[in-house]
Every structure is written in structure tokens, then in C-alpha cells.
Coordinates of C-alpha atoms and ligand atoms in Angstrom, one line a residue:
M6 CA 3.9 -112.6 -10.8
K7 CA 6.0 -113.4 -13.8
K8 CA 5.8 -110.8 -16.5
F9 CA 3.7 -111.9 -19.5
N10 CA 5.5 -111.9 -22.8
K11 CA 2.5 -110.7 -24.8
I12 CA -0.9 -109.7 -23.5
S13 CA -3.5 -109.0 -26.2
I14 CA -6.6 -106.9 -25.6
I15 CA -9.4 -107.4 -28.1
G16 CA -11.5 -104.3 -28.2
T17 CA -9.6 -101.2 -27.1
G18 CA -12.5 -99.1 -25.9
L19 CA -13.0 -97.7 -22.4
I20 CA -12.5 -101.0 -20.6
G21 CA -9.8 -102.5 -22.9
G22 CA -7.9 -99.2 -23.2
S23 CA -8.0 -98.7 -19.4
L24 CA -6.7 -102.2 -18.9
G25 CA -3.9 -101.6 -21.4
L26 CA -2.9 -98.4 -19.5
A27 CA -2.9 -100.2 -16.2
I28 CA -0.9 -103.2 -17.5
K29 CA 1.7 -100.9 -19.0
Q30 CA 1.9 -98.7 -16.0
K31 CA 2.5 -101.6 -13.8
G32 CA 4.9 -103.3 -16.2
M33 CA 3.0 -106.5 -16.3
A34 CA 3.8 -107.5 -19.9
K35 CA 6.7 -107.2 -22.3
E36 CA 4.2 -106.3 -25.0
V37 CA 0.6 -105.2 -24.9
F38 CA -1.1 -105.8 -28.2
G39 CA -4.4 -104.3 -29.1
I40 CA -7.1 -105.4 -31.6
A41 CA -9.7 -102.9 -32.7
K42 CA -12.1 -102.4 -35.6
H43 CA -10.8 -99.0 -36.7
Q44 CA -7.2 -98.0 -37.4
E45 CA -7.9 -94.7 -35.8
T46 CA -8.6 -96.4 -32.4
I47 CA -5.3 -98.3 -32.6
K48 CA -3.5 -95.1 -33.4
E49 CA -5.1 -93.4 -30.4
A50 CA -4.5 -96.3 -28.1
I51 CA -0.8 -96.3 -29.0
E52 CA -0.6 -92.5 -28.6
I53 CA -2.0 -92.5 -25.0
G54 CA 0.2 -95.5 -24.1
A55 CA -2.5 -98.1 -23.7
I56 CA -0.9 -100.6 -26.1
D57 CA 2.5 -101.0 -27.7
K58 CA 1.3 -102.2 -31.1
G59 CA -2.1 -103.0 -32.7
S60 CA -3.9 -104.4 -35.6
L61 CA -7.3 -104.9 -37.1
R62 CA -6.8 -108.7 -37.7
L63 CA -7.7 -111.2 -34.9
K64 CA -5.0 -113.5 -36.3
D65 CA -2.4 -111.1 -34.8
V66 CA -3.1 -112.3 -31.3
E67 CA -0.8 -115.3 -32.0
K68 CA 1.9 -116.0 -29.5
S69 CA -0.1 -114.2 -26.7
E70 CA 0.1 -115.7 -23.2
L71 CA -3.0 -113.9 -22.1
I72 CA -5.9 -112.6 -24.1
I73 CA -8.5 -110.3 -22.6
V74 CA -11.7 -110.0 -24.7
C75 CA -13.2 -106.5 -24.2
T76 CA -15.7 -106.5 -27.0
P77 CA -19.4 -105.8 -26.5
V78 CA -21.2 -108.8 -24.9
G79 CA -22.8 -110.0 -28.1
E80 CA -19.4 -110.5 -29.8
I81 CA -17.5 -112.2 -27.0
V82 CA -18.3 -115.8 -27.9
S83 CA -17.8 -115.5 -31.7
T84 CA -14.5 -113.6 -31.1
I85 CA -13.1 -116.3 -28.9
Q86 CA -14.2 -118.9 -31.5
K87 CA -12.4 -117.1 -34.2
I88 CA -9.1 -116.7 -32.4
I89 CA -8.7 -120.3 -31.2
P90 CA -6.9 -121.5 -34.3
F91 CA -4.1 -119.0 -33.7
L92 CA -3.4 -119.7 -30.1
D93 CA -0.4 -121.5 -28.6
Q94 CA -0.7 -124.3 -26.0
S95 CA -1.7 -123.1 -22.5
C96 CA -2.8 -119.7 -23.7
L97 CA -5.1 -118.1 -21.1
I98 CA -8.3 -116.2 -22.2
T99 CA -10.5 -114.1 -20.0
D100 CA -13.2 -111.5 -20.8
V101 CA -14.9 -108.5 -19.2
G102 CA -18.5 -109.0 -20.3
S103 CA -21.3 -108.1 -17.9
T104 CA -23.1 -111.4 -18.4
K105 CA -21.6 -114.7 -17.8
E106 CA -23.8 -117.8 -17.9
E107 CA -24.4 -117.9 -21.6
I108 CA -20.9 -116.8 -22.5
V109 CA -19.1 -119.4 -20.4
K110 CA -21.5 -122.2 -21.5
E111 CA -21.0 -121.4 -25.2
V112 CA -17.3 -121.0 -25.0
N113 CA -16.9 -124.3 -23.1
K114 CA -18.6 -126.0 -26.1
F115 CA -15.7 -125.4 -28.4
L116 CA -12.7 -124.6 -26.1
P117 CA -9.9 -127.1 -26.8
P118 CA -8.4 -128.7 -23.6
H119 CA -5.0 -127.1 -23.9
I120 CA -6.5 -123.5 -23.8
H121 CA -8.2 -122.1 -20.7
F122 CA -11.0 -119.6 -20.3
V123 CA -12.0 -117.8 -17.1
G124 CA -15.1 -115.7 -17.4
G125 CA -14.6 -112.3 -15.8
H126 CA -16.5 -109.1 -15.1
P127 CA -14.9 -106.0 -13.5
L128 CA -17.5 -103.8 -11.8
A129 CA -16.1 -100.6 -13.1
G130 CA -17.0 -98.3 -15.9
S131 CA -18.4 -95.0 -16.8
E132 CA -21.2 -93.6 -18.9
K133 CA -18.5 -92.6 -21.3
R134 CA -17.3 -94.9 -24.0
G135 CA -14.3 -95.4 -26.2
I136 CA -10.5 -95.1 -25.9
K137 CA -10.7 -91.4 -25.3
A138 CA -12.3 -92.0 -21.9
A139 CA -9.7 -94.7 -20.9
Q140 CA -7.8 -94.2 -17.6
A141 CA -5.1 -96.3 -15.9
N142 CA -6.9 -96.2 -12.5
L143 CA -10.4 -97.2 -13.7
F144 CA -10.2 -100.6 -11.9
E145 CA -8.3 -99.6 -8.8
G146 CA -10.1 -100.3 -5.6
S147 CA -13.0 -101.9 -7.4
L148 CA -14.2 -105.5 -7.6
A149 CA -14.0 -108.0 -10.4
F150 CA -16.2 -111.1 -10.5
L151 CA -14.5 -114.3 -11.8
T152 CA -16.6 -117.3 -12.6
K153 CA -16.0 -120.9 -11.7
S154 CA -17.7 -123.8 -13.3
K155 CA -16.9 -127.6 -13.6
Q156 CA -14.7 -126.9 -16.5
T157 CA -12.7 -124.1 -14.9
N158 CA -9.0 -124.9 -14.6
Q159 CA -7.9 -123.9 -11.0
D160 CA -4.5 -122.9 -12.1
A161 CA -5.9 -120.6 -14.8
L162 CA -8.3 -119.1 -12.3
N163 CA -5.5 -118.4 -9.9
K164 CA -3.5 -116.7 -12.6
I165 CA -6.4 -114.4 -13.5
K166 CA -7.0 -113.7 -9.8
Q167 CA -3.4 -112.6 -9.5
F168 CA -3.7 -110.6 -12.7
W169 CA -6.5 -108.5 -11.2
K170 CA -4.7 -108.2 -7.9
E171 CA -1.8 -106.6 -9.6
I172 CA -4.1 -104.2 -11.4
G173 CA -5.4 -103.2 -7.9
T174 CA -8.8 -104.9 -8.1
R175 CA -10.3 -107.2 -5.6
T176 CA -11.8 -110.4 -7.0
K177 CA -14.7 -112.6 -6.0
V178 CA -15.1 -116.1 -7.4
I179 CA -18.7 -116.9 -8.1
S180 CA -20.9 -119.3 -10.2
T181 CA -22.1 -118.0 -13.5
D182 CA -25.7 -118.4 -12.4
K183 CA -25.3 -116.4 -9.2
H184 CA -23.3 -113.7 -11.1
D185 CA -26.0 -113.1 -13.6
K186 CA -28.7 -112.9 -10.9
I187 CA -26.7 -110.3 -8.9
V188 CA -25.9 -108.2 -12.0
A189 CA -29.5 -108.4 -13.2
A190 CA -30.6 -106.9 -9.9
I191 CA -27.9 -104.3 -9.4
S192 CA -27.1 -103.2 -12.9
H193 CA -29.4 -104.5 -15.6
L194 CA -32.7 -103.8 -13.8
P195 CA -31.8 -100.1 -13.0
H196 CA -31.1 -99.6 -16.7
I197 CA -34.4 -101.2 -17.8
V198 CA -36.3 -99.2 -15.1
A199 CA -34.7 -95.9 -16.4
V200 CA -35.7 -96.7 -19.9
S201 CA -39.3 -97.7 -18.9
L202 CA -39.7 -94.7 -16.7
T203 CA -38.5 -92.4 -19.5
N204 CA -40.9 -94.1 -22.0
S205 CA -43.8 -94.0 -19.7
V206 CA -43.8 -90.3 -19.1
Q207 CA -45.8 -88.2 -21.5
S208 CA -43.6 -86.0 -23.6
E209 CA -45.6 -82.9 -22.9
H210 CA -44.9 -83.4 -19.1
L211 CA -41.2 -83.7 -19.6
K212 CA -40.4 -80.0 -19.9
Y213 CA -41.3 -79.8 -16.2
A214 CA -39.0 -82.7 -15.3
A215 CA -37.2 -81.9 -12.0
K216 CA -34.1 -83.3 -10.3
S217 CA -35.7 -86.5 -9.0
W218 CA -36.7 -87.5 -12.6
K219 CA -33.3 -86.6 -13.9
D220 CA -31.5 -88.5 -11.1
L221 CA -33.5 -91.6 -11.9
T222 CA -33.2 -91.5 -15.6
R223 CA -29.5 -90.6 -16.0
I224 CA -28.7 -94.0 -17.4
A225 CA -31.7 -94.1 -19.8
S226 CA -29.6 -92.9 -22.8
S227 CA -27.3 -96.0 -22.9
D228 CA -26.4 -97.7 -26.2
A229 CA -29.3 -99.6 -27.7
L230 CA -27.3 -102.2 -29.5
L231 CA -25.2 -103.0 -26.4
W232 CA -28.3 -103.3 -24.2
K233 CA -30.2 -105.5 -26.7
D234 CA -27.3 -108.0 -26.4
I235 CA -27.2 -107.8 -22.7
C236 CA -30.9 -108.5 -22.4
L237 CA -30.6 -111.5 -24.6
S238 CA -27.6 -112.8 -22.8
N239 CA -29.1 -112.5 -19.3
K240 CA -32.7 -113.1 -20.2
K241 CA -33.3 -115.4 -17.1
G242 CA -31.8 -113.0 -14.5
I243 CA -33.4 -109.9 -16.0
V244 CA -36.9 -111.5 -16.2
E245 CA -36.6 -112.7 -12.6
S246 CA -35.6 -109.3 -11.4
L247 CA -38.4 -107.6 -13.3
E248 CA -41.0 -110.0 -11.9
R249 CA -39.9 -109.1 -8.4
L250 CA -40.0 -105.4 -9.2
I251 CA -43.4 -105.7 -10.8
E252 CA -44.7 -107.4 -7.5
H253 CA -43.4 -104.4 -5.6
L254 CA -45.0 -101.9 -8.0
V255 CA -48.3 -103.6 -7.7
I256 CA -48.1 -103.5 -3.9
M257 CA -47.4 -99.7 -4.1
K258 CA -50.2 -99.2 -6.6
D259 CA -52.7 -101.0 -4.4
L260 CA -51.7 -99.1 -1.3
V261 CA -52.0 -95.8 -3.0
A262 CA -55.4 -96.7 -4.5
K263 CA -56.7 -98.0 -1.2
E264 CA -55.2 -94.9 0.7
D265 CA -53.6 -97.3 3.1
L266 CA -51.3 -94.6 4.5
Q267 CA -49.8 -96.6 7.3
K268 CA -48.6 -99.4 5.0
L269 CA -47.5 -96.9 2.4
A270 CA -45.4 -95.1 5.0
N271 CA -43.9 -98.4 6.1
Q272 CA -42.7 -99.0 2.5
F273 CA -40.9 -95.7 2.4
R274 CA -39.4 -96.3 5.9
R275 CA -38.2 -99.8 4.9
A276 CA -36.5 -98.5 1.7
R277 CA -34.8 -95.7 3.6
Q278 CA -33.5 -98.0 6.3
K279 CA -32.3 -100.5 3.6
K280 CA -30.5 -97.8 1.8
L281 CA -28.9 -96.4 4.9
R282 CA -27.6 -99.8 5.8
Y283 CA -25.8 -100.2 2.5
E284 CA -24.9 -96.6 1.5
K285 CA -22.2 -94.6 3.0
I286 CA -22.4 -90.9 4.0
V287 CA -20.5 -88.1 2.3
I288 CA -20.1 -84.8 3.9
A289 CA -19.1 -82.2 1.2
I290 CA -17.4 -79.0 2.3
D291 CA -16.8 -76.4 -0.3
G292 CA -15.6 -72.8 0.0
P293 CA -12.8 -70.4 -0.9
A294 CA -9.2 -70.7 0.3
G295 CA -8.8 -70.0 3.9
A296 CA -12.4 -70.5 4.9
G297 CA -11.4 -73.2 7.3
K298 CA -12.3 -76.2 5.3
S299 CA -9.3 -78.4 6.1
V300 CA -9.1 -77.8 9.8
V301 CA -12.9 -78.2 10.1
G302 CA -12.9 -81.2 7.8
K303 CA -10.2 -83.0 9.7
R304 CA -11.8 -82.3 13.1
L305 CA -15.1 -83.5 11.8
A306 CA -13.6 -86.7 10.3
D307 CA -11.9 -87.4 13.6
K308 CA -15.1 -86.9 15.6
L309 CA -17.2 -89.0 13.4
D310 CA -14.5 -91.6 12.6
F311 CA -14.9 -90.8 8.9
V312 CA -12.2 -90.7 6.3
Y313 CA -11.0 -87.2 5.3
L314 CA -10.5 -86.5 1.6
D315 CA -8.5 -83.4 0.7
T316 CA -9.2 -82.9 -3.0
G317 CA -7.2 -79.7 -3.2
A318 CA -4.1 -81.8 -2.3
M319 CA -4.8 -83.9 -5.4
Y320 CA -4.7 -80.9 -7.7
R321 CA -1.6 -79.7 -5.9
A322 CA 0.1 -83.0 -6.4
I323 CA -0.3 -83.1 -10.2
T324 CA 0.8 -79.5 -10.3
L325 CA 3.9 -80.4 -8.3
K326 CA 4.6 -83.2 -10.8
A327 CA 4.2 -80.8 -13.8
I328 CA 6.6 -78.3 -12.1
R329 CA 9.2 -81.0 -11.4
K330 CA 9.0 -82.2 -15.0
G331 CA 9.4 -78.7 -16.3
I332 CA 6.2 -79.0 -18.3
N333 CA 5.1 -75.7 -20.0
L334 CA 1.9 -75.1 -18.0
N335 CA 0.2 -73.7 -21.1
D336 CA 0.7 -77.0 -22.9
K337 CA -2.7 -78.5 -22.3
N338 CA -2.1 -81.8 -24.1
L339 CA 1.1 -82.5 -22.3
L340 CA -0.6 -81.8 -18.9
I341 CA -3.5 -84.1 -19.7
K342 CA -1.1 -86.8 -20.9
M343 CA 1.0 -86.5 -17.7
C344 CA -2.1 -86.6 -15.5
R345 CA -3.3 -89.8 -17.2
Q346 CA 0.0 -91.5 -16.3
T347 CA 0.0 -90.3 -12.8
K348 CA -0.9 -92.4 -9.8
I349 CA -2.4 -90.6 -6.8
D350 CA -3.2 -92.5 -3.6
F351 CA -4.0 -91.7 -0.1
I352 CA -3.2 -93.6 3.0
F353 CA -6.0 -92.9 5.3
K354 CA -5.0 -92.8 9.0
K355 CA -6.9 -92.3 12.2
R356 CA -7.8 -88.8 13.4
G357 CA -8.5 -87.4 10.0
Q358 CA -4.9 -87.7 9.1
V359 CA -4.0 -88.7 5.5
V360 CA -0.8 -89.2 3.6
L361 CA -0.9 -88.3 -0.1
L362 CA 1.2 -90.4 -2.4
L363 CA 2.2 -89.0 -5.8
D364 CA 3.4 -92.0 -7.9
G365 CA 4.2 -93.7 -4.6
E366 CA 6.0 -90.8 -3.0
D367 CA 4.9 -88.9 0.1
V368 CA 4.6 -85.3 -1.0
H369 CA 2.4 -83.8 1.7
K370 CA 4.9 -81.1 2.6
E371 CA 6.0 -80.1 -0.9
I372 CA 2.5 -79.6 -2.3
R373 CA 1.9 -76.8 0.3
K374 CA 4.7 -74.6 -1.2
G375 CA 3.9 -71.2 -2.6
E376 CA 4.9 -72.0 -6.1
V377 CA 2.5 -74.9 -6.2
T378 CA -0.4 -72.8 -4.8
K379 CA 0.2 -70.2 -7.5
K380 CA 0.3 -72.6 -10.4
V381 CA -2.5 -75.1 -9.5
F382 CA -5.1 -73.2 -11.5
Y383 CA -3.3 -74.1 -14.8
L384 CA -4.3 -77.7 -14.2
A385 CA -7.5 -77.3 -12.2
K386 CA -9.1 -75.3 -15.1
L387 CA -8.8 -78.2 -17.6
P388 CA -12.0 -80.3 -18.0
E389 CA -10.1 -83.4 -19.0
I390 CA -8.0 -83.2 -15.8
R391 CA -10.9 -82.5 -13.6
E392 CA -12.8 -85.4 -15.0
R393 CA -10.0 -87.7 -14.0
M394 CA -9.8 -86.2 -10.5
V395 CA -13.5 -86.5 -10.1
D396 CA -13.4 -90.2 -11.0
L397 CA -10.6 -90.8 -8.7
Q398 CA -12.3 -88.9 -5.8
R399 CA -15.4 -91.0 -6.3
K400 CA -13.4 -94.1 -6.4
L401 CA -11.3 -93.3 -3.3
S402 CA -14.5 -92.6 -1.4
R403 CA -16.3 -95.8 -2.4
G404 CA -17.5 -97.9 0.5
K405 CA -16.4 -95.3 3.0
N406 CA -18.0 -92.6 5.2
I407 CA -16.1 -89.5 4.2
V408 CA -15.6 -85.8 4.7
A409 CA -14.6 -84.4 1.4
E410 CA -13.4 -80.9 0.9
G411 CA -12.6 -78.8 -2.1
R412 CA -14.4 -76.5 -4.5
D413 CA -16.8 -78.7 -6.4
M414 CA -17.6 -81.4 -3.9
G415 CA -21.3 -80.6 -3.6
S416 CA -21.8 -79.2 -7.0
V417 CA -20.1 -81.9 -9.1
V418 CA -18.4 -84.8 -7.3
F419 CA -20.9 -85.9 -4.7
P420 CA -24.3 -84.6 -5.6
Q421 CA -25.9 -87.0 -3.0
A422 CA -23.8 -85.5 -0.2
K423 CA -24.8 -83.5 2.8
K424 CA -23.4 -80.2 1.7
F425 CA -21.8 -77.3 3.5
Y426 CA -20.3 -74.1 2.2
L427 CA -17.8 -72.4 4.4
D428 CA -16.8 -68.8 3.9
A429 CA -15.0 -66.0 5.8
S430 CA -14.1 -62.3 5.2
L431 CA -11.1 -61.6 3.0
K432 CA -9.3 -60.0 6.0
E433 CA -9.8 -63.1 8.2
R434 CA -8.7 -65.5 5.4
T435 CA -5.6 -63.4 4.8
E436 CA -4.6 -63.5 8.4
R437 CA -5.2 -67.3 8.6
R438 CA -3.0 -67.8 5.6
Y439 CA -0.3 -65.5 7.1
K440 CA -0.2 -67.6 10.2
Q441 CA -0.1 -70.8 8.2
L442 CA 2.9 -69.6 6.1
L443 CA 4.8 -68.6 9.3
V444 CA 4.5 -72.3 10.4
Q445 CA 5.7 -73.4 7.0
E446 CA 8.6 -70.9 7.3
E447 CA 7.6 -69.2 4.1
K448 CA 7.8 -65.4 3.9
A449 CA 5.0 -63.2 2.5
S450 CA 3.5 -59.8 3.6
L451 CA -0.2 -59.5 4.5
E452 CA -0.7 -57.3 1.4
E453 CA 0.8 -59.9 -0.9
I454 CA -1.2 -62.7 0.6
K455 CA -4.4 -60.7 0.3
K456 CA -3.7 -60.1 -3.4
D457 CA -2.9 -63.8 -3.9
I458 CA -6.2 -64.9 -2.3
R459 CA -8.2 -62.4 -4.3
V460 CA -6.6 -63.8 -7.5
R461 CA -7.3 -67.4 -6.4
D462 CA -10.9 -66.5 -5.5
K463 CA -11.4 -65.1 -8.9
K464 CA -9.8 -68.0 -10.7
D465 CA -11.6 -70.6 -8.7
S466 CA -15.0 -69.0 -9.2
K467 CA -14.7 -67.8 -12.7
R468 CA -13.4 -70.9 -14.5
K469 CA -15.7 -72.5 -17.0
T470 CA -15.5 -76.1 -15.6
A471 CA -16.8 -76.8 -12.1
P472 CA -16.3 -73.3 -10.7
L473 CA -16.5 -72.7 -7.0
K474 CA -20.1 -71.9 -6.2
R475 CA -22.6 -72.1 -3.4
V476 CA -25.2 -74.6 -4.4
E477 CA -28.7 -74.1 -3.3
D478 CA -28.9 -77.1 -1.0
A479 CA -25.6 -76.4 0.8
F480 CA -25.7 -75.1 4.3
Y481 CA -23.8 -71.8 4.5
I482 CA -21.5 -71.0 7.4
D483 CA -19.6 -67.7 7.8
T484 CA -16.6 -68.8 9.9
T485 CA -15.1 -65.3 10.3
K486 CA -15.8 -65.0 13.9
M487 CA -16.0 -68.6 14.8
G488 CA -13.6 -71.1 16.3
I489 CA -13.1 -74.6 14.8
E490 CA -15.3 -76.3 17.4
E491 CA -18.2 -73.9 16.8
V492 CA -18.2 -74.6 13.1
V493 CA -17.9 -78.4 13.7
K494 CA -20.8 -78.2 16.1
R495 CA -23.0 -76.4 13.5
I496 CA -22.2 -79.0 10.9
L497 CA -22.9 -81.9 13.3
A498 CA -26.2 -80.3 14.2
R499 CA -27.3 -80.4 10.5
L500 CA -26.4 -84.1 9.8
Ligands
DC7 O1 -7.9 -76.3 -1.1 P1 -6.5 -76.0 -1.7 O2 -6.1 -74.6 -1.5 O3 -5.5 -77.0 -1.3 O4 -6.7 -76.2 -3.3 C1 -5.7 -75.9 -4.2 C2 -6.3 -75.5 -5.5 O5 -6.9 -76.6 -6.2 C3 -7.4 -74.4 -5.4 O6 -6.9 -73.1 -5.7 C4 -8.4 -74.8 -6.5 C5 -8.1 -76.2 -6.8 N1 -9.1 -77.1 -6.4 C6 -10.1 -77.3 -7.3 O7 -10.1 -76.7 -8.4 N2 -11.1 -78.2 -7.0 C7 -11.1 -78.9 -5.8 N3 -12.1 -79.8 -5.6 C8 -10.1 -78.6 -4.9 C9 -9.1 -77.7 -5.2

């Protein structure tokens, strides 16, 4: 795709800032210009490399070839109306709003023929907001809806499709009506349910709230102003979804009241089957170094035809980059900045084999070196870096059945997973590591290795953020006297 001369992003929050980072990382524009409401946001967006320049005035979008409106839903239409006078012929506008019918209809009312608008909605985000949470890979591997109506210009639609493709995002072209129905069901309705559920529970009961309640209401603390606008903008879709939900709630209420146990059980069974059909399985394996997580994980992935995700390799890869760049490992800010601008990918192959790519380079051998192993903890202890890794791990696993291994798979990254905790005696783990190093042709005495493992155990389990720990619902396996096949068999028996 030809490089854009100037892309303007209006609203440099989480979504706008992440888009800016991605556009700049991929070199898709000569200039990325940001518009925000506060000077502080512009400053921060420039600092993290999300935009080249910025301003508080909408007028400064002039001479842009592409404008991406990333404001809250309630401001999209008025923002587009305000910028029209400053736009050149054939300027392309798109947005990222989570509702489409009303926005597209309203914009089409005043859009001049020489300017094209394509309604868009990337299905990516986070509970976090603002430029501080922006990340270059937010959209990678996810899906963006693009809307098509009678007024949509095919050429403009193709260009926006290509734009998202370069960002690393799949696209689906859909009518505005269908878009709003889908999003009402899979996104707007759950938010409303979380809010209603929270409001319906008596406050005095809340102090006993358990995990199920917390799981279901995680999204109940969303921004009120934002949601007020979304409800207004997708009234039709939300009302339809709510009506369907209410029908189901009434069915459940009647079955409980009538004690119709058979039909009640059928409802639970039906939901379980439906979820199984659409949701993928995650097997989380945690444990200390040398407990056998990787061999077991790979073997298991191979047997089940699952993807194997080695999260330790990700922490190793960014450590390798920091070492290569000669970054002072105590310089937290520099490490965080470097991590933000780093691209980690896996090529998943058959038989549990994976190739890790650090900024496109295969580094699977280098990350196993002793120097990397010793220095990983400088990066792995930083909450900002862990946050990015966790996001990436979730993203890499989306839509796949996976075996994920590391230290915080069950406790943080995949709380919904089937969890296992592998362990082995220090002596056994030392001997395993010794044999591994022999293969890698690195020298170390048993005594040195034992000391290293002790230090790593301590660092992994004592750090403040996401320490290695055995969560209650993880199945514990002491692998000291077990072969790989035996461990795999035990895990399979628990699935
Ligand atoms: O599993 P490994 O030895 O390749 O992991 C390397 C280091 O990365 C390990 O000492 C701790 C850290 N790590 C982590 O903090 N969280 C993970 N999920 C995986 C690894």
C-alpha cells in the first residue's frame, strides 16, 4: 500500500494511541498527527511514539489523506461535521465507534460527494483507558467490522480494508444494521447485564460476594457517560437483545418456581454445550524452573493437537533485546519503552513446535543462553511489562485450543483455564538443567546450577506482581520421580 502523507487521529486515547503506535511502527504514513482535548495527552502521545505532532484544534487535520475518528461514540458525528470544511478532495474518513447505524446515517446526511466515509469498528480494547494504556499490538490478530451501505464508495472501502490488513487485523464487511445487532448481543448486552446484576443485589449481601459474582460483574464499573451514549446510539439493537434475554429469564424463573427439574437441567446442559462449541480450551501449566513444564507442555500439545505457548520465551526475548541494545537493566522507563516498541510473534507449527520471532527475527536459540536466563527477572518483575505480555498472550491464544506454560498462567493470564502446577525436588531440577546445558554446550557445575535455580525460585515467587504461586484450583503434580509420559497421562486424565 502506498504510504499516506498524513494520517490524523482524532482522540488519542487507548484506541487512537494504539493505532498511532501501530501505524508508526509499520511505517504506514510520513506523518501521524494527533488531536486531543488536553495538551498533556498530546505530549504523552508524542513521547511514547504514537504521533509525530499534535494539536488541540480540529482545524489542524487539514491536508490529511486519512482521518481516523477515535472519540467516544457520542462525539463522532459532530466531530466529522466540524472537520469537513478543512478537508481536501478525496480525503478518507473512518471511525472506530462501537455503534454504526446511527453514525453512518447521520454522517451521510452532510458528507460532501468528494469526501468518503467508511464506518469501522475494531473489536479490540481493554478495560483500561487513555493513552497510558496504548499498545502497538492492540489490534493484531483481531477483527474489525467495516460497514457498507448504498452510499459507501467501493474504492474507499478497499483502502480502509487494506489499512487494517497492514495493521494486522482481519476485516469483515457488514451492513450497519447487522453490525449493531451483533454488537448489542455480544458486547452491549453483557455490560447492561453486569450493571443490572450489580444493582439488583442488596448491598448487605455484597460483602459475601464470591468468585462467580465477581466474574460476572467485572465490567460493571464502565464509564457512565460513554455507556449512556452507546445505549442511545444503539437503542434498537440493545432493546431487542434485552427482550430476548428477558424471555429467557422468565423461562428460568418459571422452571425454578414450578420445580421443573428436568427442563431446568436441560437449560444448563444447553448453555454448556453452546459455550463448548464456541469457546476454546486453555490448559495452563505453571511451576518453577526445571519442573518439566516445557517438555510436558509440548508433548501434551502434540497429543491433543493444541497450540503450545511458551510464555517464558517471551520474557526471554525482550530480555535478549535489552541486552543487545545495552540498556541499563535498572532503567525501568527505558525497558518499558523498549517493550512497547517490540514485536513478538510465534509461528505455531505441528507437534507442539513453535518458532518465536523477536521483531521478525528467529531467536529461539539465543534466548536460551545463560546470560538471558540470569537477567530475565529485571524485566519480568515490572508490572507495565507484564501487562503487555499478558495482553499479548491472551491475544495469541484467541480462537485456539492451547497449552500455555509459565509462572502466572493459572493465576493471572487464563483464570478460566484447566490449571496444573508442576513441581520437582531441587536436586532433580538441578540435574535436569545440567543435562539441558550439556546439550546447549554451555558449561556450569551442578553446584552453580543449584544456586542459580534457588535464586530464580526466590525471585519468581517473591516478586510483587504475578509471583509464581500454586493457585487453589490447580492440580498439583510432583514430577520428581516421573517420566514425561506419566505426567502427560495424569494431566489428560484430569481434563
Ligand atoms: O520458563 P522459563 O525459564 O523460560 O522462564 C524464564 C523466566 O521468565 C522465568 O525465570 C520467570 C519469567 N517468567 C515469568 O515471569 N512469567 C511467565 N509467565 C513465564 C516466565
